[in-house]
Amino acid sequence: MFKAQVRSYYYGDLASRYTRLKKVLTGSSFLLSSIAVALVVRGADGQYIFAALNLIIAATSGYSIGFSLDENVARMSRLRHSWSQVADDYERLWNRWYEETAERTLLRLQQQARLLSDEGVQAPRRQKLIAYWHRQVCSMHPEIEQTATTIA
């Protein structure tokens, strides 16, 4: 449950970061394109400025496409949602451990976590960010903080 919560927040954070990066790149491309158009309309003789602007616009567009920012945002969002669901399911199981279906539920959750871990291999592994979310989840659950530090 603890690890699922950490991963949920981690992937949510990555999705937010990718979204912000995409917005910055798109906004920069739009701004630079506008400046280039204004220079052309004005009849400016800034041949080198125009060429530099076009180069920067091409680089930002190429980066966005080459690193599949849209795909990464979607993947991180899916992982965030899925890990959040797993964490919720673990919490439900924690509160109903005595039911007959508890063992089956645990096995299903473990299988689901393995599949999500396989999908998460494509995500970057930012150790400092993972540690940050680990600390945040620990602070949300002081009752499991000591145990959680040994399993993280």
PDB file of C-alpha atoms in Angstrom:
ATOM      1  CA  MET A   1       0.000   0.000   0.000  1.00  0.00           C
ATOM      2  CA  PHE A   2       2.782   2.370   0.985  1.00  0.00           C
ATOM      3  CA  LYS A   3       4.856   1.768  -2.149  1.00  0.00           C
ATOM      4  CA  ALA A   4       1.779   2.103  -4.341  1.00  0.00           C
ATOM      5  CA  GLN A   5       1.056   5.522  -2.831  1.00  0.00           C
ATOM      6  CA  VAL A   6       4.650   6.655  -3.349  1.00  0.00           C
ATOM      7  CA  ARG A   7       4.554   5.525  -6.980  1.00  0.00           C
ATOM      8  CA  SER A   8       1.194   7.169  -7.553  1.00  0.00           C
ATOM      9  CA  TYR A   9       2.497  10.547  -6.378  1.00  0.00           C
ATOM     10  CA  TYR A  10       5.794  10.075  -8.226  1.00  0.00           C
ATOM     11  CA  TYR A  11       4.147   9.361 -11.586  1.00  0.00           C
ATOM     12  CA  GLY A  12       1.679  12.196 -11.029  1.00  0.00           C
ATOM     13  CA  ASP A  13       4.592  14.535 -10.422  1.00  0.00           C
ATOM     14  CA  LEU A  14       6.325  13.343 -13.603  1.00  0.00           C
ATOM     15  CA  ALA A  15       3.119  13.856 -15.597  1.00  0.00           C
ATOM     16  CA  SER A  16       2.894  17.420 -14.266  1.00  0.00           C
ATOM     17  CA  ARG A  17       6.524  18.116 -15.119  1.00  0.00           C
ATOM     18  CA  TYR A  18       6.137  16.784 -18.665  1.00  0.00           C
ATOM     19  CA  THR A  19       2.968  18.845 -19.101  1.00  0.00           C
ATOM     20  CA  ARG A  20       4.740  22.018 -17.955  1.00  0.00           C
ATOM     21  CA  LEU A  21       7.682  21.302 -20.269  1.00  0.00           C
ATOM     22  CA  LYS A  22       5.315  20.767 -23.196  1.00  0.00           C
ATOM     23  CA  LYS A  23       3.567  24.078 -22.431  1.00  0.00           C
ATOM     24  CA  VAL A  24       6.881  25.930 -22.226  1.00  0.00           C
ATOM     25  CA  LEU A  25       8.081  24.462 -25.521  1.00  0.00           C
ATOM     26  CA  THR A  26       4.782  25.157 -27.266  1.00  0.00           C
ATOM     27  CA  GLY A  27       4.604  28.698 -25.888  1.00  0.00           C
ATOM     28  CA  SER A  28       8.210  29.375 -26.861  1.00  0.00           C
ATOM     29  CA  SER A  29       7.632  28.082 -30.376  1.00  0.00           C
ATOM     30  CA  PHE A  30       4.542  30.264 -30.708  1.00  0.00           C
ATOM     31  CA  LEU A  31       6.335  33.355 -29.403  1.00  0.00           C
ATOM     32  CA  LEU A  32       9.377  32.838 -31.607  1.00  0.00           C
ATOM     33  CA  SER A  33       7.184  32.129 -34.645  1.00  0.00           C
ATOM     34  CA  SER A  34       5.292  35.351 -33.994  1.00  0.00           C
ATOM     35  CA  ILE A  35       8.531  37.302 -33.790  1.00  0.00           C
ATOM     36  CA  ALA A  36       9.748  35.708 -37.039  1.00  0.00           C
ATOM     37  CA  VAL A  37       6.489  36.578 -38.795  1.00  0.00           C
ATOM     38  CA  ALA A  38       6.649  40.146 -37.465  1.00  0.00           C
ATOM     39  CA  LEU A  39      10.178  40.495 -38.826  1.00  0.00           C
ATOM     40  CA  VAL A  40       9.098  39.260 -42.264  1.00  0.00           C
ATOM     41  CA  VAL A  41       6.019  41.509 -42.365  1.00  0.00           C
ATOM     42  CA  ARG A  42       8.046  44.482 -41.238  1.00  0.00           C
ATOM     43  CA  GLY A  43      10.560  43.782 -43.949  1.00  0.00           C
ATOM     44  CA  ALA A  44      13.402  43.661 -41.466  1.00  0.00           C
ATOM     45  CA  ASP A  45      16.820  42.881 -42.822  1.00  0.00           C
ATOM     46  CA  GLY A  46      17.640  40.599 -39.893  1.00  0.00           C
ATOM     47  CA  GLN A  47      18.573  37.586 -41.966  1.00  0.00           C
ATOM     48  CA  TYR A  48      20.612  36.028 -39.158  1.00  0.00           C
ATOM     49  CA  ILE A  49      17.950  36.727 -36.549  1.00  0.00           C
ATOM     50  CA  PHE A  50      15.310  35.136 -38.759  1.00  0.00           C
ATOM     51  CA  ALA A  51      17.516  32.080 -39.346  1.00  0.00           C
ATOM     52  CA  ALA A  52      18.294  31.770 -35.615  1.00  0.00           C
ATOM     53  CA  LEU A  53      14.604  31.986 -34.697  1.00  0.00           C
ATOM     54  CA  ASN A  54      13.732  29.285 -37.214  1.00  0.00           C
ATOM     55  CA  LEU A  55      16.514  27.087 -35.879  1.00  0.00           C
ATOM     56  CA  ILE A  56      15.285  27.461 -32.292  1.00  0.00           C
ATOM     57  CA  ILE A  57      11.684  26.780 -33.346  1.00  0.00           C
ATOM     58  CA  ALA A  58      12.765  23.646 -35.201  1.00  0.00           C
ATOM     59  CA  ALA A  59      14.825  22.483 -32.205  1.00  0.00           C
ATOM     60  CA  THR A  60      11.971  22.912 -29.711  1.00  0.00           C
ATOM     61  CA  SER A  61       9.499  21.185 -32.027  1.00  0.00           C
ATOM     62  CA  GLY A  62      11.984  18.403 -32.709  1.00  0.00           C
ATOM     63  CA  TYR A  63      12.606  17.891 -28.995  1.00  0.00           C
ATOM     64  CA  SER A  64       8.889  17.710 -28.284  1.00  0.00           C
ATOM     65  CA  ILE A  65       8.351  15.158 -31.034  1.00  0.00           C
ATOM     66  CA  GLY A  66      11.598  13.234 -30.538  1.00  0.00           C
ATOM     67  CA  PHE A  67      11.055  12.715 -26.833  1.00  0.00           C
ATOM     68  CA  SER A  68       7.339  11.974 -27.275  1.00  0.00           C
ATOM     69  CA  LEU A  69       6.242  14.437 -24.628  1.00  0.00           C
ATOM     70  CA  ASP A  70       2.554  13.853 -25.339  1.00  0.00           C
ATOM     71  CA  GLU A  71       2.999  10.090 -25.026  1.00  0.00           C
ATOM     72  CA  ASN A  72       5.013  10.488 -21.831  1.00  0.00           C
ATOM     73  CA  VAL A  73       2.346  12.697 -20.262  1.00  0.00           C
ATOM     74  CA  ALA A  74      -0.310  10.112 -21.132  1.00  0.00           C
ATOM     75  CA  ARG A  75       1.828   7.199 -19.855  1.00  0.00           C
ATOM     76  CA  MET A  76       2.685   8.914 -16.561  1.00  0.00           C
ATOM     77  CA  SER A  77      -0.965   9.866 -16.064  1.00  0.00           C
ATOM     78  CA  ARG A  78      -2.063   6.261 -16.643  1.00  0.00           C
ATOM     79  CA  LEU A  79       0.575   4.994 -14.224  1.00  0.00           C
ATOM     80  CA  ARG A  80      -0.451   7.570 -11.629  1.00  0.00           C
ATOM     81  CA  HIS A  81      -4.097   6.547 -11.924  1.00  0.00           C
ATOM     82  CA  SER A  82      -3.330   2.818 -11.844  1.00  0.00           C
ATOM     83  CA  TRP A  83      -0.994   3.030  -8.834  1.00  0.00           C
ATOM     84  CA  SER A  84      -3.542   5.178  -7.022  1.00  0.00           C
ATOM     85  CA  GLN A  85      -6.161   2.480  -7.648  1.00  0.00           C
ATOM     86  CA  VAL A  86      -3.784  -0.207  -6.365  1.00  0.00           C
ATOM     87  CA  ALA A  87      -3.091   1.844  -3.228  1.00  0.00           C
ATOM     88  CA  ASP A  88      -6.826   2.252  -2.627  1.00  0.00           C
ATOM     89  CA  ASP A  89      -7.377  -1.478  -3.137  1.00  0.00           C
ATOM     90  CA  TYR A  90      -4.573  -2.292  -0.689  1.00  0.00           C
ATOM     91  CA  GLU A  91      -6.121   0.044   1.872  1.00  0.00           C
ATOM     92  CA  ARG A  92      -9.501  -1.658   1.427  1.00  0.00           C
ATOM     93  CA  LEU A  93      -7.791  -5.026   1.871  1.00  0.00           C
ATOM     94  CA  TRP A  94      -5.985  -3.730   4.970  1.00  0.00           C
ATOM     95  CA  ASN A  95      -9.354  -2.898   6.507  1.00  0.00           C
ATOM     96  CA  ARG A  96     -10.924  -6.228   5.476  1.00  0.00           C
ATOM     97  CA  TRP A  97      -8.083  -8.690   5.923  1.00  0.00           C
ATOM     98  CA  TYR A  98     -10.385 -11.159   7.678  1.00  0.00           C
ATOM     99  CA  GLU A  99     -12.706 -11.754   4.698  1.00  0.00           C
ATOM    100  CA  GLU A 100     -12.614 -15.048   2.799  1.00  0.00           C
ATOM    101  CA  THR A 101     -11.555 -13.319  -0.406  1.00  0.00           C
ATOM    102  CA  ALA A 102      -8.626 -11.485   1.196  1.00  0.00           C
ATOM    103  CA  GLU A 103      -5.938 -13.871  -0.025  1.00  0.00           C
ATOM    104  CA  ARG A 104      -7.283 -13.840  -3.586  1.00  0.00           C
ATOM    105  CA  THR A 105      -7.437 -10.059  -3.487  1.00  0.00           C
ATOM    106  CA  LEU A 106      -3.839  -9.872  -2.263  1.00  0.00           C
ATOM    107  CA  LEU A 107      -2.629 -12.140  -5.069  1.00  0.00           C
ATOM    108  CA  ARG A 108      -4.532 -10.054  -7.641  1.00  0.00           C
ATOM    109  CA  LEU A 109      -3.025  -6.843  -6.282  1.00  0.00           C
ATOM    110  CA  GLN A 110       0.485  -8.298  -6.336  1.00  0.00           C
ATOM    111  CA  GLN A 111      -0.010  -9.360  -9.959  1.00  0.00           C
ATOM    112  CA  GLN A 112      -1.356  -5.930 -10.865  1.00  0.00           C
ATOM    113  CA  ALA A 113       1.626  -4.257  -9.147  1.00  0.00           C
ATOM    114  CA  ARG A 114       4.058  -6.431 -11.135  1.00  0.00           C
ATOM    115  CA  LEU A 115       2.364  -5.467 -14.414  1.00  0.00           C
ATOM    116  CA  LEU A 116       2.482  -1.783 -13.492  1.00  0.00           C
ATOM    117  CA  SER A 117       6.133  -2.091 -12.519  1.00  0.00           C
ATOM    118  CA  ASP A 118       6.851  -3.536 -15.956  1.00  0.00           C
ATOM    119  CA  GLU A 119       5.079  -0.586 -17.590  1.00  0.00           C
ATOM    120  CA  GLY A 120       6.940   1.832 -15.324  1.00  0.00           C
ATOM    121  CA  VAL A 121      10.300   0.672 -16.693  1.00  0.00           C
ATOM    122  CA  GLN A 122       9.822   3.174 -19.530  1.00  0.00           C
ATOM    123  CA  ALA A 123       9.591   6.037 -17.040  1.00  0.00           C
ATOM    124  CA  PRO A 124      12.652   7.904 -15.826  1.00  0.00           C
ATOM    125  CA  ARG A 125      13.949   6.890 -12.416  1.00  0.00           C
ATOM    126  CA  ARG A 126      14.640  10.074 -10.487  1.00  0.00           C
ATOM    127  CA  GLN A 127      15.874   8.893  -7.140  1.00  0.00           C
ATOM    128  CA  LYS A 128      15.609  12.291  -5.424  1.00  0.00           C
ATOM    129  CA  LEU A 129      12.008  12.688  -6.542  1.00  0.00           C
ATOM    130  CA  ILE A 130      11.137   9.186  -5.385  1.00  0.00           C
ATOM    131  CA  ALA A 131      12.777   9.929  -2.014  1.00  0.00           C
ATOM    132  CA  TYR A 132      10.796  13.166  -1.760  1.00  0.00           C
ATOM    133  CA  TRP A 133       7.472  11.372  -2.291  1.00  0.00           C
ATOM    134  CA  HIS A 134       8.574   8.621   0.090  1.00  0.00           C
ATOM    135  CA  ARG A 135       9.037  11.246   2.813  1.00  0.00           C
ATOM    136  CA  GLN A 136       5.705  12.862   1.952  1.00  0.00           C
ATOM    137  CA  VAL A 137       3.809   9.576   2.208  1.00  0.00           C
ATOM    138  CA  CYS A 138       5.623   8.793   5.478  1.00  0.00           C
ATOM    139  CA  SER A 139       4.466  12.111   6.904  1.00  0.00           C
ATOM    140  CA  MET A 140       0.878  11.308   5.871  1.00  0.00           C
ATOM    141  CA  HIS A 141       1.017   7.968   7.697  1.00  0.00           C
ATOM    142  CA  PRO A 142       2.968   8.373  10.933  1.00  0.00           C
ATOM    143  CA  GLU A 143       1.623   5.014  12.131  1.00  0.00           C
ATOM    144  CA  ILE A 144       3.591   3.173   9.443  1.00  0.00           C
ATOM    145  CA  GLU A 145       6.583   5.479   9.138  1.00  0.00           C
ATOM    146  CA  GLN A 146       9.087   3.194  10.877  1.00  0.00           C
ATOM    147  CA  THR A 147       8.019   0.138   8.903  1.00  0.00           C
ATOM    148  CA  ALA A 148       7.909   2.106   5.650  1.00  0.00           C
ATOM    149  CA  THR A 149      11.504   3.266   5.916  1.00  0.00           C
ATOM    150  CA  THR A 150      12.671  -0.337   5.918  1.00  0.00           C
ATOM    151  CA  ILE A 151      10.592  -1.338   2.860  1.00  0.00           C
ATOM    152  CA  ALA A 152      11.275   1.651   0.602  1.00  0.00           C
TER     153      ALA A 152
END
